Tab-separated table of C-alpha atoms in Angstrom:
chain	number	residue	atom	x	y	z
A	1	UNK	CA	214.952	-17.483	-50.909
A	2	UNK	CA	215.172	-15.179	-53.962
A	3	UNK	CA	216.235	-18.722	-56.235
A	4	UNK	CA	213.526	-20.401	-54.706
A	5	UNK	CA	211.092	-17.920	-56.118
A	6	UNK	CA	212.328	-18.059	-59.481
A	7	UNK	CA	212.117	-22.109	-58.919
A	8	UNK	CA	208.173	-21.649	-58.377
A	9	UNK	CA	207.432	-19.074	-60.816
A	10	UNK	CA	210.074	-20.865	-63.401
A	11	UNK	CA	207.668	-24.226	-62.432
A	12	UNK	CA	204.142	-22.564	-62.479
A	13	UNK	CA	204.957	-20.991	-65.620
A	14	UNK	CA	206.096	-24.284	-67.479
A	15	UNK	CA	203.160	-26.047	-65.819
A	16	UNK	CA	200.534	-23.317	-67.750
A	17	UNK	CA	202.178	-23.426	-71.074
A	18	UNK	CA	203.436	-26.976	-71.578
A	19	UNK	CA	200.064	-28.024	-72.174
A	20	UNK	CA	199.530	-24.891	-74.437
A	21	UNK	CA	202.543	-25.386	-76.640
A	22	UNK	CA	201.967	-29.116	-77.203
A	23	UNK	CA	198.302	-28.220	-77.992
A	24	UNK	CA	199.558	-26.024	-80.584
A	25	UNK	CA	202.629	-27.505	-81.855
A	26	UNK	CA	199.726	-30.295	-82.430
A	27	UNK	CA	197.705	-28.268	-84.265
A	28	UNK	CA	200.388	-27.405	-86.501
A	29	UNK	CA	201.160	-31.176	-87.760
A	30	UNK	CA	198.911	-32.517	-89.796
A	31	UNK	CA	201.618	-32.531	-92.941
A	32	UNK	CA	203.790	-35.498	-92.178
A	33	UNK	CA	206.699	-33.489	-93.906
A	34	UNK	CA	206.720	-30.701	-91.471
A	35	UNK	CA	204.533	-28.125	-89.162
A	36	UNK	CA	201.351	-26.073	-90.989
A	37	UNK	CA	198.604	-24.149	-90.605
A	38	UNK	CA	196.567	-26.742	-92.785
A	39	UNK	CA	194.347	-27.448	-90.133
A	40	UNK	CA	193.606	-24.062	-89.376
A	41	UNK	CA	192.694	-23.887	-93.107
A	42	UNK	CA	189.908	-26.217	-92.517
A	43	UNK	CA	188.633	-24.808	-89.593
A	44	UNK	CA	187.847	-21.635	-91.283
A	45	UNK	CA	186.759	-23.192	-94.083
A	46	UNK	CA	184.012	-25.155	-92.109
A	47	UNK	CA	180.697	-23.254	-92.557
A	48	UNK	CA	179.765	-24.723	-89.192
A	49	UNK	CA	182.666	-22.998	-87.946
A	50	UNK	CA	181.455	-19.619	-89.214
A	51	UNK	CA	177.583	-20.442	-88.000
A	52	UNK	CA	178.446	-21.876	-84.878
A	53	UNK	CA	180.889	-18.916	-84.032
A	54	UNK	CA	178.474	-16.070	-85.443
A	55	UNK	CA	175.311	-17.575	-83.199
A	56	UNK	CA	178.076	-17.666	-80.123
A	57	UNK	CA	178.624	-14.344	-80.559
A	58	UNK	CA	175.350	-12.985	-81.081
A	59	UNK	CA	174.205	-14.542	-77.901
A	60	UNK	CA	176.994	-12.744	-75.996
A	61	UNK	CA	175.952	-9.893	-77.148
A	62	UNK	CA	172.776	-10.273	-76.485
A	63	UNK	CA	173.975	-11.615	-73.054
A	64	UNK	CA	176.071	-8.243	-72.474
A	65	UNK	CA	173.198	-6.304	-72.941
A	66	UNK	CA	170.745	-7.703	-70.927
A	67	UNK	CA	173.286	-7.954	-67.971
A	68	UNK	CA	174.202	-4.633	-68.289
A	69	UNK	CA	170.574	-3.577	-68.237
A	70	UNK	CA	170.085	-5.396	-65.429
A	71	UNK	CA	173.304	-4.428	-63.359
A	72	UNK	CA	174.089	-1.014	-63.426
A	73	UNK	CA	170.485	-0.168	-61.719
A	74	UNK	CA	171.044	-2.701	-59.353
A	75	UNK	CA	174.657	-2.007	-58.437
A	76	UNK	CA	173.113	1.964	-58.566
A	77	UNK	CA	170.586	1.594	-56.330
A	78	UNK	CA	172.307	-0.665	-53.973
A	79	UNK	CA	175.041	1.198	-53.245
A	80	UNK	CA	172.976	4.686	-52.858
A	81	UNK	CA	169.412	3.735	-51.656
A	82	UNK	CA	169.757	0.280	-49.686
A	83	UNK	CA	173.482	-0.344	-48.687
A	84	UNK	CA	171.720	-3.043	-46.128
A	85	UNK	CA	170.430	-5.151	-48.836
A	86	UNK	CA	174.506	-4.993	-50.399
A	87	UNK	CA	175.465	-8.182	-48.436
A	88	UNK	CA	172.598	-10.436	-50.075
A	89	UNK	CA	172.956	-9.070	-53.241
A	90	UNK	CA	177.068	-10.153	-53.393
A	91	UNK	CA	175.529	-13.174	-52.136
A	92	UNK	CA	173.180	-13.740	-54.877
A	93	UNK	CA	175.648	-12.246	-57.411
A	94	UNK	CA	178.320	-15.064	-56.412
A	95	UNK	CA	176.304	-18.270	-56.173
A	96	UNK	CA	176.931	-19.396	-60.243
A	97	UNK	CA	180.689	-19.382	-59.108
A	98	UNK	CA	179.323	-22.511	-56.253
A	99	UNK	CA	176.069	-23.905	-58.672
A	100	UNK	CA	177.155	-25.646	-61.396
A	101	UNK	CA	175.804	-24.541	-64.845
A	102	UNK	CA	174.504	-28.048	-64.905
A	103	UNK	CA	172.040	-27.565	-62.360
A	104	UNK	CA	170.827	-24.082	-63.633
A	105	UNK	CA	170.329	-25.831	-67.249
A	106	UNK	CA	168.091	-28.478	-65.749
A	107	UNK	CA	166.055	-26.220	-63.780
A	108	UNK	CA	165.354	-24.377	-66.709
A	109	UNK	CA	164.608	-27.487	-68.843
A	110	UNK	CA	161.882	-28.088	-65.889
A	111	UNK	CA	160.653	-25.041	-65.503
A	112	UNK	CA	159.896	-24.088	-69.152
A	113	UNK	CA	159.558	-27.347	-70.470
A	114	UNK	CA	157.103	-27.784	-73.445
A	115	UNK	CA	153.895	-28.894	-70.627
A	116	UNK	CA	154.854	-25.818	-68.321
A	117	UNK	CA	152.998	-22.665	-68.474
A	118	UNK	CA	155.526	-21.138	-70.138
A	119	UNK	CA	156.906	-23.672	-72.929
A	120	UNK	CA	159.743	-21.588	-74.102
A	121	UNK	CA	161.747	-24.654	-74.595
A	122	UNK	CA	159.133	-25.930	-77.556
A	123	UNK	CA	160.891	-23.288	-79.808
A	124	UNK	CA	164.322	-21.939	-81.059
A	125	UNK	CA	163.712	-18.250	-80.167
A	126	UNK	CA	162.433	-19.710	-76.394
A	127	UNK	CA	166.019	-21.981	-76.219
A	128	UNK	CA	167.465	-18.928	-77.394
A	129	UNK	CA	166.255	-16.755	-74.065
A	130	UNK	CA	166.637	-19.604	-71.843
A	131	UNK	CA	170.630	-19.735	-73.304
A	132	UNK	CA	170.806	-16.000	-72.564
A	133	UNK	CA	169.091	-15.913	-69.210
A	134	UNK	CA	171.756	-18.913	-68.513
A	135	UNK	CA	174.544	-17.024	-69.600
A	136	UNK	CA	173.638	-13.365	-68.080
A	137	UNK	CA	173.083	-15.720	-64.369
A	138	UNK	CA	176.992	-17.199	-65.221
A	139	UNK	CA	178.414	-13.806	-65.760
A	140	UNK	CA	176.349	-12.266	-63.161
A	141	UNK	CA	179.488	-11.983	-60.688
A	142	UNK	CA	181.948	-10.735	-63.196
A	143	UNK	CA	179.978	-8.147	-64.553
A	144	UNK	CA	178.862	-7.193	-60.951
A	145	UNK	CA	182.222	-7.101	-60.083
A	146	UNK	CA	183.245	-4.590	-62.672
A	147	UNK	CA	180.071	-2.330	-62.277
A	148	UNK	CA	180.703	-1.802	-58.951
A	149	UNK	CA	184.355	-1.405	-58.374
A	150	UNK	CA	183.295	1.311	-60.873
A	151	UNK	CA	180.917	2.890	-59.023
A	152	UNK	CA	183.255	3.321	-56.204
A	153	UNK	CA	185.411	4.925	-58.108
A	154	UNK	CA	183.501	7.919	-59.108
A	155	UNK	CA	181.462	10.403	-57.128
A	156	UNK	CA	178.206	8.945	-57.423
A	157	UNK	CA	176.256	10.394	-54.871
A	158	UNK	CA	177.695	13.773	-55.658
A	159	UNK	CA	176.436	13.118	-59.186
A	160	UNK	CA	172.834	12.153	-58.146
A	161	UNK	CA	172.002	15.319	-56.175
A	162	UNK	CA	173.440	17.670	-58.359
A	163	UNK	CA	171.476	15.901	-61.354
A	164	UNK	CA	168.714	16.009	-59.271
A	165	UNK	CA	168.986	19.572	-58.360
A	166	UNK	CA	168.921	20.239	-62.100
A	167	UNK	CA	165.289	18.406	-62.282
A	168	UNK	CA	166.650	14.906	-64.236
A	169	UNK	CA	164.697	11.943	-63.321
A	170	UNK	CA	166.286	8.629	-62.112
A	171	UNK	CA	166.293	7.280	-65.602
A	172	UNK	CA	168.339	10.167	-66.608
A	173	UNK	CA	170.851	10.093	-63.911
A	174	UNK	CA	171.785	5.908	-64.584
A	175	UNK	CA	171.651	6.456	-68.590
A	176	UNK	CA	172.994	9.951	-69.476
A	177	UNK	CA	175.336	10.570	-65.756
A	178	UNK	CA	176.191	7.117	-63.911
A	179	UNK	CA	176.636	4.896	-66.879
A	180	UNK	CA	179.320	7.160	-69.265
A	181	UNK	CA	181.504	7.590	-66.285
A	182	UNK	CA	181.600	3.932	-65.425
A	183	UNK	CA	181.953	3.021	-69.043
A	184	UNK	CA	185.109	1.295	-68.877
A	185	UNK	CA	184.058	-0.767	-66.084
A	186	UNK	CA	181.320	-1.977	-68.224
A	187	UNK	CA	183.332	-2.932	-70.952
A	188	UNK	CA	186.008	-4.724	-68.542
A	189	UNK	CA	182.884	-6.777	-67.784
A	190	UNK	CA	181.450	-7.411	-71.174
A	191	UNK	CA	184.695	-8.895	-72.542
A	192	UNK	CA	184.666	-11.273	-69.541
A	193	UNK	CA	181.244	-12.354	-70.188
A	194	UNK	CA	182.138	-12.113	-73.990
A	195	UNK	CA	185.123	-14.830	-73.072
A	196	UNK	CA	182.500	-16.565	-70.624
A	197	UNK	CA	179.857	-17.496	-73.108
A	198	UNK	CA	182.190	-17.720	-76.452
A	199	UNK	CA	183.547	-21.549	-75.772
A	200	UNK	CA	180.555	-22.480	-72.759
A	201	UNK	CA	179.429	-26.357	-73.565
A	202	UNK	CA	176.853	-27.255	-70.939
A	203	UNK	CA	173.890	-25.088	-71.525
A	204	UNK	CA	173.922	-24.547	-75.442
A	205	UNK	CA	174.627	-28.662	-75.380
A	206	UNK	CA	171.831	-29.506	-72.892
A	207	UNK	CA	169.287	-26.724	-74.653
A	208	UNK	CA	170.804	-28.616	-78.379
A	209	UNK	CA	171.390	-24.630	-79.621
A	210	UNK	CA	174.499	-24.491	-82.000
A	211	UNK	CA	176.766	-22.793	-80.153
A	212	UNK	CA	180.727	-22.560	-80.324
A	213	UNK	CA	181.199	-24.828	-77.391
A	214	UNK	CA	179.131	-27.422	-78.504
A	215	UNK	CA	180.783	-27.358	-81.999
A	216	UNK	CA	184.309	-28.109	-80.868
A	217	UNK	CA	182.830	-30.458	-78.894
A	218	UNK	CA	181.512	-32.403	-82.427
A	219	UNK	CA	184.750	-31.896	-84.650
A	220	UNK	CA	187.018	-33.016	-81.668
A	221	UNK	CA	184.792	-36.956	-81.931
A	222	UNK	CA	185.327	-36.647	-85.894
A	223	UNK	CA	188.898	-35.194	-86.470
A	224	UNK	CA	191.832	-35.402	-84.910
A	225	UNK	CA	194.331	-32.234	-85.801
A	226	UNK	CA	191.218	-29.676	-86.069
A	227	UNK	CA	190.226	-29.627	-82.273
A	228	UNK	CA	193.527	-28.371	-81.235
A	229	UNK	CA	193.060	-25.414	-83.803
A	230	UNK	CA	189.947	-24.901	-82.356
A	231	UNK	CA	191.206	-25.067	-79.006
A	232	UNK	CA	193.949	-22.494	-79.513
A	233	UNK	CA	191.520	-20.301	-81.108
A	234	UNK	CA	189.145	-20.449	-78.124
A	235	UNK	CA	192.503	-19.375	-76.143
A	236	UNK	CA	193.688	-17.326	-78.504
A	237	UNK	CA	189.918	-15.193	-78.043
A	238	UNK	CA	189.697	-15.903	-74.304
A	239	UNK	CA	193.124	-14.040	-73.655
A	240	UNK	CA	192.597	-11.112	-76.116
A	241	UNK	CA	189.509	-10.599	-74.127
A	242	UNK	CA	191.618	-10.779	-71.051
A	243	UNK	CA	193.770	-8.560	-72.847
A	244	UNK	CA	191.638	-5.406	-73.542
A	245	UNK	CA	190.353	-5.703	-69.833
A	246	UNK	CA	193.723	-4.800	-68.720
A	247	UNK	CA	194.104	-2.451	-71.597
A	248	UNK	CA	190.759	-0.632	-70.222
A	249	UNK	CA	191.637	-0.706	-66.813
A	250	UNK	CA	194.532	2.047	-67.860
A	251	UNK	CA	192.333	4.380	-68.200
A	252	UNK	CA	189.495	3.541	-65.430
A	253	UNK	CA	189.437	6.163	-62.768
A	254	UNK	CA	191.539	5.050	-59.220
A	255	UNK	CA	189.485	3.792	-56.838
A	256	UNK	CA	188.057	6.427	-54.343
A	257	UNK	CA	186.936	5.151	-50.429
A	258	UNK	CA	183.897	6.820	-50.032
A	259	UNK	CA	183.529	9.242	-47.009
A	260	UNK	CA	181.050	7.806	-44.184
């Protein structure tokens, strides 16, 4: 029994990384006379890479911050004033995981199109807050997720009275009490969504914005050695994010079950 698990770990393991190492031993051989990091050269050396990546990034950012705006209070107020409403909200929170991003894009398209009351597709800056409403909706369950687990683990409704003993308003508590003590949670979930919107295709393709996603997407139909680069960049980001999650979870308070 104890060989056979080695057998299925030894097999899952090789089945993750085979792909991975070819991919990169790939990358590594454009020189006919040996492995280099020529292609990686280029990549960085493509403006488009720098634009593409900056505007990428940006829009997480952007995307962090408006999720977080719109979490905390939510996750707050959920699980403190309406604990009933807690089972449609997870429900709500966890549809993108079953919707494809597809179908979100297009309902967008339709609903802000250029004849719609509300043309925000007729402009960049509109695409631009369609693209983060997308992404903030995709990384809705993660950073939900995060938020609350942190929640639970702090006193929260302790907290609340005794800042609202001491006169603070609601405001207060969530931005000055609730938030620093759950801050760690918060950044668990902004380097998911970070690693969520950093290579996404569908959206920034479908709303033509020049994203990261979309860019890999144009130098993998021109070149051949400078995708894989790209590609084990994209990992190479995606796993550092991964990375400082566990890193942060160290230091995140245990997990308390709160008393009925």
């Amino acid at each position: 029994m104890h060989l056979l698990r080695w057998i299925c770990l030894s097999l899952g393991v090789a089945f993750f990384l085979m792909p991975l190492i070819s991919t990169a031993k790939f990358s590594l051989s454009l020189r006919r006379d040996g492995y280099s990091l020529d292609a990686y050269r280029y990549v960085f050396a493509d403006p488009d890479f720098i634009s593409s990546f900056s505007y990428s990034a940006l829009i997480a950012l952007c995307t962090i911050f408006v999720g977080t705006v719109l979490v905390v209070p939510t996750v707050y107020l959920v699980r403190l004033r309406l604990p009933w409403l807690r089972p449609v909200v997870e429900f709500i929170v966890l549809l993108p995981l079953i919707v494809p991003p597809i179908i979100l894009v297009f309902g967008y398209v339709r609903m802000f199109s250029s004849s719609s009351l509300i043309p925000l597709t007729g402009t960049s800056r509109g695409s631009d807050i369609l693209l983060i409403c997308g992404y903030v909706t995709l990384a809705l369950p993660y950073l939900y997720r995060a938020v609350d687990t942190g929640l639970q683990a702090i006193n929260a409704r302790v907290l609340t009275e005794a800042a609202t003993i001491l006169g603070a308003r609601p405001i207060t508590i969530i931005t000055r009490i609730i938030l620093p003590n759950i801050m760690v949670s918060v950044l668990s979930g902004a380097f998911l969504t970070f690693a969520v919107v950093i290579s996404e295709f569908v959206m920034a393709s479908l709303l033509t914005r020049p994203a990261f996603g979309p860019y890999i997407q144009r130098v993998g139909v021109a070149k051949a050695y400078e995708p894989a680069a790209l590609v084990i960049l994209s990992f190479f980001i995606t796993w550092t994010a991964m990375g400082l999650v566990q890193i942060l979870a160290r230091f995140s308070p245990p997990v308390r079950r709160e008393s009925k």
